[in-house]
Amino acid sequence: MAGQLSVEDLQRIAEVGQEAERACAGASSEAALEEVRIRYLGRQGVIAQAFRALAGAPAEDRPRLGQLLNALKADVERAVRRRAESLAAETGLTRLAEERIDVTLPGRGPLPGRRHVLSRTMQEMAEIFIGLGFEVVEGPEVEADHDNFERLNMPPYHPARDAQDSFYLGGGWVLRTHTTVVDVHVMERRTPPMRAISYGHCYRRDPVDASHSPMFQQLDGFMVGEGVRFSDLKGVLLHFARAFFGPDTRTRFAPSYFPFTEPSAEMAIGCVICGGRGCAVCKRSGWVEILGCGMFHPRVLELSGIDPERYTAFAWGMGVERLAMLRHRIDDIRLFYEGDLRFLRQV
Amino acid sequence: MRVPLEWLREYVDIDIAPDVLAERLAGAGLPAEEVIQAGEDVVLDLEVTSNRPDCMCLLGIAREVGLLLSHPVRLPDGYAERPRTGRHTGRTRRTVAGRTSRRGASAPVAAPRDAGDRVRIEVEDPAGCPRFTAAVIEDVRIGPSPAWMRRRLEAAGVRAINTVVDVTNYVMLETGQPMHAFDCDRLGTRRLLVRRAHPGETLETLDGVTRTLDPDMLVITDGTRPVSLAGIIGGRDTEIGDRTATVLLEAAYWHAPTIGRTARRLGLRTEAAARFERGADPNAPPAAQSRAAWLLAEMSAGRALAGMVDVYPAPVQPATVRLRPARACAVLGTEIAPAEMVRILRALGCRVTPGRTLSVQVPTFRPDLVAEVDLIEELARVYGYDRVPATLPRGDTTPGTMAPVLAADRAVRDTLAGCGLVEALTLTLVRSAPQLADGEPRAAIANPLTQDHDALRRSLVPGVLEVLATNAARRIGDAHIFELGRIFVPGGDGHRPWERRSLAIALMGRWRRGWNVPAEHASVDLHHLRWILDVLCEELALSADDVCPLSAAPADLAGTSPLGPARWWHPGRSAELRIGGHPVARYGEVHPDLVAASKLPHRAYVAEIDLEALYGLAAGRPGGARVSDEIPPVPAPRPIITARAFTALPRYPEIERDLAAVVPDAVAAGRVETIIREAAGPWLEAAELFDVYAGPPIPAGHRSLAYRVRLRAPDRTLAADDAEEILTRVRIALRTRAGAELRE
């Protein structure tokens, strides 16, 4: 049934296929390729004409010729598509190459904002104590002399007031010398058990130098309850020191004196600057004091209406600047309040 | 307290190295501020806390060292701790007469006459002076002390002067009992009277300063005039001089708070005052007298008459304190055996009667031990704080919470840092002389340290401007900062200042940095500041759209607004922001005069925000409800910033149209936007200003404001007709209410 097909016909179809593939390969642009496509695949193209000529072919040859022409059309279409793809890739690459920029130019944009190292430090400390069940509260900076001192067992002219030389506003108002006074306010408004911390500005009449500022930040905390022990104080502060300075931090508690605590202690940590080998910061001792603490004096509890036989309490207070200075190796407290952006952006 | 180890060794054996000793003393509450190598010797500069008067002397330190090293303490020659009796020559007015004591075996010289025959002592105020002893030294030789004494004094930080003065200082450093020597012949009468000073009475003290006294101060008089400021410093007139032949030696015990107050009032912090104000030992004076006599005799510098005068109407008995061992263990959280407690207390000089409750008689040189808890501290101190375990609290736990106002502060700080601002903190202590020519009253400090810090800040604005100036002076011209903190509004005569939370933002220079950024795109301006305020208000779920020019805002009622005066800002470039009718912020370009006065290199922009009012509004308590400082009766009250509710994402497409209104310059953009909002109705999702243009073909005195208007219905797709209807309403409103011409 296919016997009528001439060799010429078959050769002609094969030649057209080869020509078209060569034309595709030779098309050097998308426009040239489009010409090739129209020449072969267009409505007046070679293959369309061949299909039209099919009507004149012997009836028994038509199906076979039709198959061959369809195969030819598919081949040419594939050749055009491939070439189109390769041309697109080439021109795309060229365009991308032309769009090259100097990637080593410096970045451009706004400088990032940043919170003050002390406000971040206080927040971080507060979070550590929140995790231990403490409530964070705040109190006023201007206090009655009575609250700031007497209710903390420091009567007028008590020698311990020397360490807390204070600024007065007249009318018996004093700029609080410690945030411990906030503990007093919490105790008068609440009933045990209670755990609270507070932080903020405190004021002492110290001449300004690298380690003294008339205004500084303190963080104080306390816990009142039945069976609260000195050992709990050690445990809570040890946890704090490790959370703040790192898990390997060593602590040391030594006796001290505060009129509002008994027993009183000072906590030192292994010097974070020299690792305990001895340096200028720790005065060659290997230890730096970071806070004062103790069990609230029974008198302080009594003055706040808490029965000291039934309840015991511990309290501590620390200078926020000192901790931040140790952690960030800052050597001058004045930097915190000067506002030099090179400092504020750095730490 | 400087402790030369060579001297200390006289009283106690030290068989450990100085640095180890310093470490041990620190563990017992006597940290060395410094370990000084002084030639052959080592001097420990010990920090003595104010509750330990007993450690203000070599013997006291020796007691501590002996306790730590389990070595006995040797008392110095001539030192007898027990007072002796004698016939009375002194008296307290209206009360009993004093007694004189005749020296015992330690007295080096048998005196031909009795001290009581030479001087009379009267104490008018036995509460202020519970004990006064006086000895008379004859045949005094004034000259340099022996080298060993001078060396020790100087190692301890006391200047050597002459035999008599050096002995008084030596005995004070050794025993803790301050002494004073009078030139007996320069006392007008041979009668000393201890009384409160008369108002306005004066005394020239040893340091050559004439001091005016008040009736709360104690003085020693010679019957006519003050000759010594009791317990603190002697008088110039009766000073020991080269020709002094007879000396009256005083060793007394004074009321500690009186001495503390006088020393502070006069600013006179002497070695004697430091000891008396802490509370000396009332039973020490006779022993000190006998030690001084012994030293003077040893140095051939004087001969003490027998019969020291001792006015001591109400001898102080050692206190007895009850100690429950179980309580001690419960408070400390560690087990210390009762027998160990007894051992420690006895080593401290206490007499202990054992039992279920220990009865502890405390020596009078430990006035700090008055209650059970004081003994518990002593136990812990000697037992070792480091031997107490670290535990975590038992029993009911409490929820850890953050005061709402602090949580709000944190959100504000984070938001502003997110806007590219750097947080600054400045001192709340400022100069009362107003730098900003505002004349507003500030809360004044009654006792400032310097003029720069003699008041409390009334606003954060001067502080942030100073930060800009500080940076500009250091050639940092781009600064974008904020400060959150309290301001203090004076409360008026003797009243507490009003503390109020405030916030200030200050911008200067470029906010975008880098190469080829056009200046007009890089520099901050008022609109940048406005954007920050918008972001802040959004964070607090407040709307910041009620803005009016500051020049049109009603004037402050003098001094009552927490916001700064309008004259800080450029009158044409500043605004007031209100929420719910309450002024909450003022912002804009800093007045050029202020820029010049602050030496700023560029225009600067400042916002002052009444954070207290803003928080009140956010918390639904408008009108400046006080949110700071409150310690609520229960933890965790309502937050200020509540969690924002989610609005479903739109499900139907929007329609966008551009709208350009040509309006007279007098019509504010805020007004145009309000008209668009009101006329467009609920389907208006956004009206975004994208172009402001003045110039041809827009007529002079007019400008074109172009908005991209986005419309969307929540429940259906809007048709073009819907959009056209809305826009028609908007155009009509703009024409009729703002006199606008619409450009298509």
Tab-separated table of C-alpha atoms in Angstrom, chain A:
chain	number	residue	atom	x	y	z
A	1	MET	CA	0.000	0.000	0.000
A	2	ALA	CA	2.964	2.304	0.412
A	3	GLY	CA	4.542	1.151	-2.782
A	4	GLN	CA	3.519	4.283	-4.673
A	5	LEU	CA	5.743	6.637	-2.736
A	6	SER	CA	8.696	7.757	-4.779
A	7	VAL	CA	12.212	7.921	-3.495
A	8	GLU	CA	12.227	11.583	-4.464
A	9	ASP	CA	9.350	12.338	-2.228
A	10	LEU	CA	11.060	10.706	0.697
A	11	GLN	CA	14.388	12.391	0.005
A	12	ARG	CA	12.686	15.719	-0.414
A	13	ILE	CA	11.074	15.458	3.007
A	14	ALA	CA	14.357	14.482	4.632
A	15	GLU	CA	16.154	17.339	2.892
A	16	VAL	CA	13.602	19.870	4.030
A	17	GLY	CA	14.106	18.632	7.573
A	18	GLN	CA	17.871	19.000	7.336
A	19	GLU	CA	17.609	22.437	5.693
A	20	ALA	CA	15.304	23.671	8.399
A	21	GLU	CA	17.627	22.452	11.155
A	22	ARG	CA	20.577	24.165	9.512
A	23	ALA	CA	18.557	27.367	9.083
A	24	CYS	CA	17.643	27.283	12.756
A	25	ALA	CA	21.205	26.779	13.801
A	26	GLY	CA	22.288	29.574	11.493
A	27	ALA	CA	19.756	32.068	12.860
A	28	SER	CA	21.872	34.450	14.918
A	29	SER	CA	19.052	36.493	16.375
A	30	GLU	CA	15.497	36.099	17.466
A	31	ALA	CA	14.363	38.023	14.362
A	32	ALA	CA	16.307	35.714	12.007
A	33	LEU	CA	14.882	32.699	13.745
A	34	GLU	CA	11.396	34.120	13.320
A	35	GLU	CA	12.061	34.368	9.565
A	36	VAL	CA	13.119	30.747	9.565
A	37	ARG	CA	10.021	29.775	11.473
A	38	ILE	CA	7.790	31.618	9.020
A	39	ARG	CA	9.605	30.104	6.053
A	40	TYR	CA	8.978	26.560	7.241
A	41	LEU	CA	6.111	26.691	9.665
A	42	GLY	CA	4.192	29.799	8.545
A	43	ARG	CA	0.828	29.585	6.881
A	44	GLN	CA	2.498	29.982	3.518
A	45	GLY	CA	5.530	28.062	4.623
A	46	VAL	CA	7.165	25.057	3.078
A	47	ILE	CA	5.430	22.534	5.269
A	48	ALA	CA	1.988	24.102	4.891
A	49	GLN	CA	2.435	24.034	1.139
A	50	ALA	CA	3.443	20.393	1.294
A	51	PHE	CA	0.271	19.578	3.237
A	52	ARG	CA	-1.760	21.378	0.610
A	53	ALA	CA	0.033	19.389	-2.118
A	54	LEU	CA	-1.014	16.238	-0.339
A	55	ALA	CA	-4.415	16.489	-1.971
A	56	GLY	CA	-2.775	15.749	-5.330
A	57	ALA	CA	-0.984	12.657	-4.124
A	58	PRO	CA	-2.360	9.189	-4.807
A	59	ALA	CA	-4.966	8.290	-2.287
A	60	GLU	CA	-3.155	5.244	-1.004
A	61	ASP	CA	0.002	7.295	-0.331
A	62	ARG	CA	-1.710	10.101	1.545
A	63	PRO	CA	-1.794	8.592	5.030
A	64	ARG	CA	1.858	7.650	4.878
A	65	LEU	CA	2.881	11.066	3.456
A	66	GLY	CA	0.687	12.788	6.006
A	67	GLN	CA	2.488	10.931	8.796
A	68	LEU	CA	5.861	11.865	7.378
A	69	LEU	CA	4.889	15.524	6.999
A	70	ASN	CA	3.532	15.629	10.542
A	71	ALA	CA	6.776	14.155	11.801
A	72	LEU	CA	8.694	16.744	9.766
A	73	LYS	CA	6.602	19.553	11.211
A	74	ALA	CA	7.223	18.347	14.726
A	75	ASP	CA	10.969	18.099	14.079
A	76	VAL	CA	11.130	21.633	12.679
A	77	GLU	CA	9.069	23.012	15.506
A	78	ARG	CA	11.389	21.383	18.008
A	79	ALA	CA	14.430	22.771	16.206
A	80	VAL	CA	12.963	26.281	16.240
A	81	ARG	CA	12.057	25.999	19.929
A	82	ARG	CA	15.472	24.775	20.892
A	83	ARG	CA	17.147	27.496	18.962
A	84	ALA	CA	14.807	30.053	20.496
A	85	GLU	CA	15.730	28.793	23.932
A	86	SER	CA	19.413	28.918	23.254
A	87	LEU	CA	19.112	32.382	21.709
A	88	ALA	CA	17.122	33.604	24.720
A	89	ALA	CA	19.727	32.212	27.043
A	90	GLU	CA	22.461	33.941	25.071
A	91	THR	CA	20.741	37.324	24.938
A	92	GLY	CA	19.689	36.992	28.605
A	93	LEU	CA	23.280	36.379	29.581
A	94	THR	CA	24.393	39.319	27.538
A	95	ARG	CA	21.835	41.577	29.125
A	96	LEU	CA	22.709	40.388	32.654
A	97	ALA	CA	26.366	40.869	31.817
A	98	GLU	CA	25.603	44.417	30.754
A	99	GLU	CA	23.775	45.014	34.045
A	100	ARG	CA	26.834	44.195	36.118
A	101	ILE	CA	27.530	46.562	39.027
A	102	ASP	CA	30.415	46.940	41.458
A	103	VAL	CA	29.411	44.681	44.280
A	104	THR	CA	32.228	45.956	46.460
A	105	LEU	CA	30.652	49.399	46.831
A	106	PRO	CA	29.791	50.062	50.475
A	107	GLY	CA	26.270	49.553	51.777
A	108	ARG	CA	23.802	52.382	51.898
A	109	GLY	CA	20.997	53.029	54.345
A	110	PRO	CA	20.104	54.397	57.724
A	111	LEU	CA	22.172	53.550	60.771
A	112	PRO	CA	20.284	51.238	63.092
A	113	GLY	CA	18.793	52.549	66.296
A	114	ARG	CA	19.924	51.177	69.617
A	115	ARG	CA	18.757	51.174	73.177
A	116	HIS	CA	21.015	52.496	75.906
A	117	VAL	CA	23.210	49.836	77.430
A	118	LEU	CA	21.850	50.613	80.897
A	119	SER	CA	18.208	50.324	79.915
A	120	ARG	CA	18.956	47.018	78.217
A	121	THR	CA	20.984	45.832	81.196
A	122	MET	CA	18.210	46.660	83.652
A	123	GLN	CA	15.674	44.924	81.486
A	124	GLU	CA	17.830	41.839	81.258
A	125	MET	CA	18.381	41.771	85.004
A	126	ALA	CA	14.661	42.205	85.591
A	127	GLU	CA	13.930	39.280	83.308
A	128	ILE	CA	16.274	37.039	85.273
A	129	PHE	CA	14.427	37.870	88.483
A	130	ILE	CA	11.009	37.578	86.866
A	131	GLY	CA	12.044	34.025	86.076
A	132	LEU	CA	12.600	33.525	89.809
A	133	GLY	CA	9.097	34.739	90.635
A	134	PHE	CA	9.888	38.365	91.404
A	135	GLU	CA	7.515	41.181	90.590
A	136	VAL	CA	9.062	44.281	89.029
A	137	VAL	CA	7.718	47.515	90.510
A	138	GLU	CA	8.776	51.136	90.549
A	139	GLY	CA	8.701	53.943	93.065
A	140	PRO	CA	9.296	57.681	93.171
A	141	GLU	CA	12.740	59.273	93.004
A	142	VAL	CA	11.846	61.948	95.522
A	143	GLU	CA	11.262	60.364	98.895
A	144	ALA	CA	10.527	61.428	102.416
A	145	ASP	CA	13.718	61.375	104.473
A	146	HIS	CA	11.814	59.218	106.933
A	147	ASP	CA	11.133	56.505	104.333
A	148	ASN	CA	14.560	56.605	102.730
A	149	PHE	CA	16.434	56.342	106.029
A	150	GLU	CA	14.490	55.894	109.240
A	151	ARG	CA	12.272	53.116	108.017
A	152	LEU	CA	15.439	51.348	106.968
A	153	ASN	CA	16.854	51.636	110.462
A	154	MET	CA	19.044	54.669	109.760
A	155	PRO	CA	18.152	57.407	112.252
A	156	PRO	CA	19.502	60.922	111.673
A	157	TYR	CA	23.267	61.240	112.182
A	158	HIS	CA	23.709	57.505	111.933
A	159	PRO	CA	27.285	56.934	110.743
A	160	ALA	CA	26.003	54.690	107.945
A	161	ARG	CA	24.362	57.740	106.403
A	162	ASP	CA	27.863	58.922	105.541
A	163	ALA	CA	28.107	56.416	102.735
A	164	GLN	CA	24.845	57.807	101.420
A	165	ASP	CA	25.372	61.531	101.589
A	166	SER	CA	22.194	62.819	100.062
A	167	PHE	CA	20.640	65.690	98.139
A	168	TYR	CA	17.767	67.458	99.863
A	169	LEU	CA	14.969	69.447	98.272
A	170	GLY	CA	13.658	71.139	101.388
A	171	GLY	CA	10.528	70.161	103.248
A	172	GLY	CA	12.141	66.871	104.335
A	173	TRP	CA	12.250	65.557	100.766
A	174	VAL	CA	15.329	63.737	99.674
A	175	LEU	CA	16.433	62.295	96.358
A	176	ARG	CA	16.393	58.612	97.145
A	177	THR	CA	19.833	57.249	97.886
A	178	HIS	CA	18.897	53.653	97.154
A	179	THR	CA	16.042	51.761	95.550
A	180	THR	CA	15.801	49.782	98.808
A	181	VAL	CA	13.270	52.421	99.795
A	182	VAL	CA	10.896	50.930	97.214
A	183	ASP	CA	10.951	47.690	99.233
A	184	VAL	CA	9.492	49.653	102.124
A	185	HIS	CA	6.603	50.851	99.984
A	186	VAL	CA	5.880	47.357	98.726
A	187	MET	CA	5.922	45.969	102.259
A	188	GLU	CA	3.471	48.575	103.497
A	189	ARG	CA	0.998	47.844	100.717
A	190	ARG	CA	1.218	44.072	100.560
A	191	THR	CA	1.174	41.046	102.803
A	192	PRO	CA	3.691	38.175	102.724
A	193	PRO	CA	4.728	36.191	100.874
A	194	MET	CA	6.160	38.704	98.473
A	195	ARG	CA	9.074	38.971	96.113
A	196	ALA	CA	9.752	42.195	94.288
A	197	ILE	CA	12.513	44.112	92.571
A	198	SER	CA	12.751	47.712	91.485
A	199	TYR	CA	15.289	49.726	89.601
A	200	GLY	CA	15.973	53.292	88.625
A	201	HIS	CA	17.774	56.505	89.445
A	202	CYS	CA	19.414	56.979	92.816
A	203	TYR	CA	21.389	59.972	93.977
A	204	ARG	CA	24.369	60.433	96.226
A	205	ARG	CA	26.358	63.525	96.907
A	206	ASP	CA	29.621	62.106	95.596
A	207	PRO	CA	32.017	64.245	93.599
A	208	VAL	CA	32.105	63.111	89.984
A	209	ASP	CA	34.985	60.889	88.897
A	210	ALA	CA	35.513	57.814	86.747
A	211	SER	CA	33.562	55.653	89.160
A	212	HIS	CA	31.167	58.098	90.831
A	213	SER	CA	28.223	59.927	89.404
A	214	PRO	CA	25.806	61.984	91.525
A	215	MET	CA	23.018	60.132	89.730
A	216	PHE	CA	23.255	56.422	89.075
A	217	GLN	CA	21.014	53.419	88.622
A	218	GLN	CA	20.397	50.801	91.230
A	219	LEU	CA	18.478	47.554	91.185
A	220	ASP	CA	17.114	46.325	94.473
A	221	GLY	CA	15.083	43.304	95.394
A	222	PHE	CA	13.699	41.506	98.387
A	223	MET	CA	11.705	38.497	99.423
A	224	VAL	CA	9.551	38.088	102.527
A	225	GLY	CA	8.022	34.814	103.636
A	226	GLU	CA	7.915	32.126	106.255
A	227	GLY	CA	11.189	30.264	106.439
A	228	VAL	CA	13.142	32.540	104.104
A	229	ARG	CA	16.805	31.799	104.827
A	230	PHE	CA	20.195	33.383	104.326
A	231	SER	CA	21.017	30.339	102.199
A	232	ASP	CA	18.100	31.259	99.886
A	233	LEU	CA	19.642	34.678	99.445
A	234	LYS	CA	22.867	33.002	98.392
A	235	GLY	CA	21.024	30.680	96.016
A	236	VAL	CA	19.021	33.429	94.325
A	237	LEU	CA	22.022	35.712	93.889
A	238	LEU	CA	24.247	32.890	92.697
A	239	HIS	CA	21.645	32.083	90.060
A	240	PHE	CA	21.546	35.741	89.065
A	241	ALA	CA	25.331	36.051	88.833
A	242	ARG	CA	25.555	32.981	86.617
A	243	ALA	CA	22.663	34.059	84.418
A	244	PHE	CA	24.173	37.512	83.991
A	245	PHE	CA	27.917	36.864	83.858
A	246	GLY	CA	27.953	33.297	82.591
A	247	PRO	CA	27.589	29.775	83.979
A	248	ASP	CA	31.152	29.523	85.238
A	249	THR	CA	30.940	32.605	87.435
A	250	ARG	CA	32.338	32.113	90.928
A	251	THR	CA	30.819	34.010	93.829
A	252	ARG	CA	32.010	34.890	97.299
A	253	PHE	CA	30.002	36.237	100.202
A	254	ALA	CA	31.757	38.249	102.889
A	255	PRO	CA	30.356	39.952	105.984
A	256	SER	CA	29.473	43.599	105.629
A	257	TYR	CA	27.264	46.127	107.316
A	258	PHE	CA	24.025	47.809	106.339
A	259	PRO	CA	21.745	49.157	109.051
A	260	PHE	CA	18.716	47.529	107.420
A	261	THR	CA	20.090	44.001	107.147
A	262	GLU	CA	21.409	41.540	109.691
A	263	PRO	CA	23.315	39.452	108.804
A	264	SER	CA	24.711	41.657	106.051
A	265	ALA	CA	26.936	40.521	103.239
A	266	GLU	CA	28.738	41.695	100.163
A	267	MET	CA	28.794	39.451	97.147
A	268	ALA	CA	31.858	39.378	94.955
A	269	ILE	CA	32.374	37.509	91.735
A	270	GLY	CA	35.594	36.169	90.327
A	271	CYS	CA	37.028	39.129	88.420
A	272	VAL	CA	35.611	39.041	84.915
A	273	ILE	CA	38.432	41.177	83.583
A	274	CYS	CA	41.416	39.038	84.600
A	275	GLY	CA	39.626	35.769	85.319
A	276	GLY	CA	40.744	35.949	88.940
A	277	ARG	CA	44.468	36.286	88.319
A	278	GLY	CA	44.525	39.842	89.663
A	279	CYS	CA	44.362	43.152	87.799
A	280	ALA	CA	43.789	46.848	88.380
A	281	VAL	CA	39.995	46.485	88.318
A	282	CYS	CA	39.939	43.932	91.150
A	283	LYS	CA	42.870	45.602	92.920
A	284	ARG	CA	44.896	42.399	92.428
A	285	SER	CA	42.475	40.462	94.609
A	286	GLY	CA	40.858	38.433	91.845
A	287	TRP	CA	37.433	39.388	93.189
A	288	VAL	CA	35.106	42.274	92.424
A	289	GLU	CA	32.234	43.224	94.674
A	290	ILE	CA	29.009	43.557	92.788
A	291	LEU	CA	26.304	43.919	95.394
A	292	GLY	CA	25.333	44.299	99.015
A	293	CYS	CA	22.741	42.046	100.586
A	294	GLY	CA	21.481	40.463	103.754
A	295	MET	CA	18.501	39.382	105.790
A	296	PHE	CA	16.185	42.313	106.457
A	297	HIS	CA	16.699	43.549	110.002
A	298	PRO	CA	13.743	42.558	112.218
A	299	ARG	CA	13.301	46.238	112.995
A	300	VAL	CA	12.734	47.023	109.307
A	301	LEU	CA	10.040	44.360	109.086
A	302	GLU	CA	8.445	45.644	112.280
A	303	LEU	CA	8.404	49.198	110.944
A	304	SER	CA	6.494	47.889	107.933
A	305	GLY	CA	4.019	46.016	110.097
A	306	ILE	CA	5.431	42.551	109.435
A	307	ASP	CA	5.954	40.146	112.338
A	308	PRO	CA	9.692	39.356	112.297
A	309	GLU	CA	9.223	36.225	114.397
A	310	ARG	CA	6.886	34.692	111.868
A	311	TYR	CA	8.451	36.024	108.685
A	312	THR	CA	12.006	36.457	107.582
A	313	ALA	CA	13.213	38.325	104.532
A	314	PHE	CA	16.267	38.862	102.421
A	315	ALA	CA	17.160	41.868	100.319
A	316	TRP	CA	19.916	43.007	98.039
A	317	GLY	CA	20.915	46.054	96.032
A	318	MET	CA	23.377	46.624	93.245
A	319	GLY	CA	24.700	49.397	91.067
A	320	VAL	CA	23.641	48.807	87.490
A	321	GLU	CA	26.500	50.855	86.037
A	322	ARG	CA	29.052	48.775	87.889
A	323	LEU	CA	27.698	45.546	86.458
A	324	ALA	CA	27.488	47.010	82.973
A	325	MET	CA	31.029	48.369	83.305
A	326	LEU	CA	32.353	44.962	84.295
A	327	ARG	CA	30.492	43.186	81.560
A	328	HIS	CA	31.398	45.584	78.760
A	329	ARG	CA	34.826	46.589	80.114
A	330	ILE	CA	33.780	50.243	80.388
A	331	ASP	CA	36.262	52.199	82.474
A	332	ASP	CA	34.450	55.496	83.091
A	333	ILE	CA	30.943	55.874	84.507
A	334	ARG	CA	30.559	59.317	82.928
A	335	LEU	CA	30.337	57.767	79.463
A	336	PHE	CA	26.846	56.484	80.263
A	337	TYR	CA	25.389	59.968	80.640
A	338	GLU	CA	27.423	62.003	78.142
A	339	GLY	CA	25.485	60.886	75.085
A	340	ASP	CA	28.473	60.422	72.766
A	341	LEU	CA	26.958	58.420	69.922
A	342	ARG	CA	30.193	56.550	69.329
A	343	PHE	CA	29.774	55.111	72.811
A	344	LEU	CA	26.020	54.571	72.637
A	345	ARG	CA	26.231	52.709	69.344
A	346	GLN	CA	29.155	50.592	70.499
A	347	VAL	CA	27.827	48.911	73.617
